[in-house]
Amino acid sequence: MKKTLLSGDEAVARGAYEAGCLVAAAYPGTPSTEILEAMAQYPEINSRWASNEKVALEIAGGASIGGARALAAMKHVGLNVAADPLLTLAYIGAYGGLVVVSADDPGCHSSQNEQDNRHYAVLAKLLMLEPSDSQECLDFTRAAFELSERFDTPALMRMTTRVCHSKGLAVTGERNAVPPKPYVRNVKKNSMLPAFARLRHVEVEKHMAALEDFANNCAMNRIEWGADKKIGVVTSGISYMHAREAFGDTVSYLKLGLTHPLPRKLISTFARSVDKIWVIEEGDPYLEDAIRALGFDCLGKELVPIQGELDAGLLRRIFLPPDQVRPYLSQIMPPPRPPVLCAGCPHRGILHILGQHKKDIAACGDIGCYTLGIQPPLEGLDTAVCMGAGFSGAIGLSQAFKAAGDSRKVFGLMGDSTFFHSGMTGLADAVHAQANVCLCILDNSITAMTGHQENPGTETDLMGRPAVRLDILSVVKGLGVPEDSITVLDPLDRPKVTEAVEKAIKTEGLSIIITRRPCVLIKEVRKSLEGRKCQVDPEACKKCKMCLKVGCPAIAFKDGHSNIDQSACMGCEYCMAVCKFHAISRVEGGAK
Ligand SMILES: Cc1ncc(C[n+]2csc(CCOP(=O)(O)OP(=O)(O)O)c2C)c(N)n1
């Protein structure tokens, strides 16, 4: 028996490895990213970053149809992108076990919403498992592959940030090298034409009924009796850990691990055995609604918040009398530190210039590091909705402006990874509709915000294999944008970016700006910049604070003038281009 310290994400990867998974695909997104990064360490599994979550799930679905055990992982909003194949793969079922991991983000640590993806299990009619710790992540993933094949359904592993990122000891096992099943052409099962889909739906309902019987009796759903039966807590996932920490053995628990289909018999047995039911769950009243539908009264969302995360201290404050609540939080809180673009970030240049033109333009942003350019002092963007909306939203906004007689030019911005994820389709529409927009692709040669994952624009893939690098300029031209409407430039070249933006404002119709400069945190880039620093001459500084407007974390106003923190400065020199008084210079002796 070997115990290993694993995060929940690493434990899912280990569980998939042990279950004999052969194919894995994902699109990065916190808190799910580390699952595929960990899977890439097992050469037995063909792991890759897909260009988006729909593609990832379709790759895994194809592998399952081909008889191989397969996994697709994504963050919660990624499941929206993958929802189309998800709901139909539920009808096709699983020949090779098919596991879909959704990592939800209660509290929006790094997401644009707090959606509770347990609803997807209901909507798509899927088996759903909710692990509470790393051991369960490993064990449940192994079980998910087996149950997926046994009940002919994709299995949804629903995790949340604290389960994904907390580390715990997990007992690891050997790999069960399940060979792929022989491929069988079976159009009635694998082609969801209406006539076949109607028949498959009947099967899906049968599988769900059989799964509910299983859920009522499986070890993943268990009653843990406490000191007495006055209070019965119904809970799942991380909420179980918080409840245990808050109440220990003073209450009884119904700990649910297989949460779709819900074990209604088991819930009823538990509910009848206790005097009062507390439902402790993050997010929506998923368990609570089911309990009420069974005719039991309970305490849930009238006390437990729908928004944000739970913790043991919060649960004690909610459920225990004040004299039993001991202080739980530290009295000293760290000062708030809102996220900002890194020192030397190439996106800073174009965002700064767009911000300076904010009266003449509106700019639709997207999801990536550049989203940080919405906030002061940059204020270079007006909107952020979802991946891809930077381009398609710009088309709609420009049409609204036209209808309103508003002459402002609309810009749309996104990064290279987002362009491959869901920007190319928006661009196709912009070309087709002859939209009056300027669309900007901020190519920093990597998927930066989630921690530098490969994408179709990189020369290697997740497993370090050589890959075909797609050239964004060629893609843009291939989608029908004439060469004279495209400007390629360095985003920190202030005069050129200013000229390109001002030209786009004056030009009617579609124009494209592609900015090219690699993320400053890429190891080789960082190394090449070693020793490159800028400094302020206090005598020459006129205290105009223009350099502070670029929002660089290395620049601060101290001792009556601007200062550059040498330990943070990356020597990008954008502040030098902004200072009208030439008070900023390169530190002599630094690398050129
Ligand atoms: C549908 C969806 N999938 C994944 C994410 C997570 N995510 C946020 S930003 C980002 C990367 C964006 O990369 P890129 O467009 O290249 O911009 P960069 O961060 O490199 O500037 C990802 C994957 C998300 N928010 N939504």
PDB file of C-alpha atoms in Angstrom, residues 362 364 391-411 426 429-437 508:
ATOM      1  CA  ALA A 362     -15.897  50.968 -27.308  1.00  0.00           C
ATOM      2  CA  CYS A 364     -15.218  44.318 -26.345  1.00  0.00           C
ATOM      3  CA  PHE A 391     -15.104  39.385 -31.586  1.00  0.00           C
ATOM      4  CA  SER A 392     -18.754  38.386 -31.939  1.00  0.00           C
ATOM      5  CA  GLY A 393     -19.873  40.836 -29.248  1.00  0.00           C
ATOM      6  CA  ALA A 394     -18.069  43.584 -31.151  1.00  0.00           C
ATOM      7  CA  ILE A 395     -20.126  42.808 -34.272  1.00  0.00           C
ATOM      8  CA  GLY A 396     -23.359  43.217 -32.308  1.00  0.00           C
ATOM      9  CA  LEU A 397     -22.213  46.343 -30.483  1.00  0.00           C
ATOM     10  CA  SER A 398     -21.231  47.973 -33.783  1.00  0.00           C
ATOM     11  CA  GLN A 399     -24.699  47.182 -35.150  1.00  0.00           C
ATOM     12  CA  ALA A 400     -26.330  48.736 -32.074  1.00  0.00           C
ATOM     13  CA  PHE A 401     -24.158  51.833 -32.524  1.00  0.00           C
ATOM     14  CA  LYS A 402     -25.166  52.043 -36.175  1.00  0.00           C
ATOM     15  CA  ALA A 403     -28.862  51.826 -35.247  1.00  0.00           C
ATOM     16  CA  ALA A 404     -28.367  54.553 -32.630  1.00  0.00           C
ATOM     17  CA  GLY A 405     -26.401  56.825 -34.975  1.00  0.00           C
ATOM     18  CA  ASP A 406     -23.412  56.535 -32.644  1.00  0.00           C
ATOM     19  CA  SER A 407     -20.227  57.014 -34.629  1.00  0.00           C
ATOM     20  CA  ARG A 408     -17.879  55.368 -32.130  1.00  0.00           C
ATOM     21  CA  LYS A 409     -15.670  52.657 -33.562  1.00  0.00           C
ATOM     22  CA  VAL A 410     -15.926  49.258 -31.930  1.00  0.00           C
ATOM     23  CA  PHE A 411     -12.822  47.212 -31.171  1.00  0.00           C
ATOM     24  CA  GLY A 426     -16.551  35.250 -34.838  1.00  0.00           C
ATOM     25  CA  ASP A 429     -18.917  36.281 -39.267  1.00  0.00           C
ATOM     26  CA  ALA A 430     -17.196  39.674 -39.152  1.00  0.00           C
ATOM     27  CA  VAL A 431     -15.778  39.068 -42.649  1.00  0.00           C
ATOM     28  CA  HIS A 432     -19.061  37.718 -43.982  1.00  0.00           C
ATOM     29  CA  ALA A 433     -21.090  40.592 -42.498  1.00  0.00           C
ATOM     30  CA  GLN A 434     -18.516  43.214 -43.525  1.00  0.00           C
ATOM     31  CA  ALA A 435     -18.669  44.399 -39.947  1.00  0.00           C
ATOM     32  CA  ASN A 436     -17.446  47.872 -39.065  1.00  0.00           C
ATOM     33  CA  VAL A 437     -15.048  46.717 -36.351  1.00  0.00           C
ATOM     34  CA  GLU A 508     -14.947  52.279 -42.188  1.00  0.00           C
TER      35      GLU A 508
END
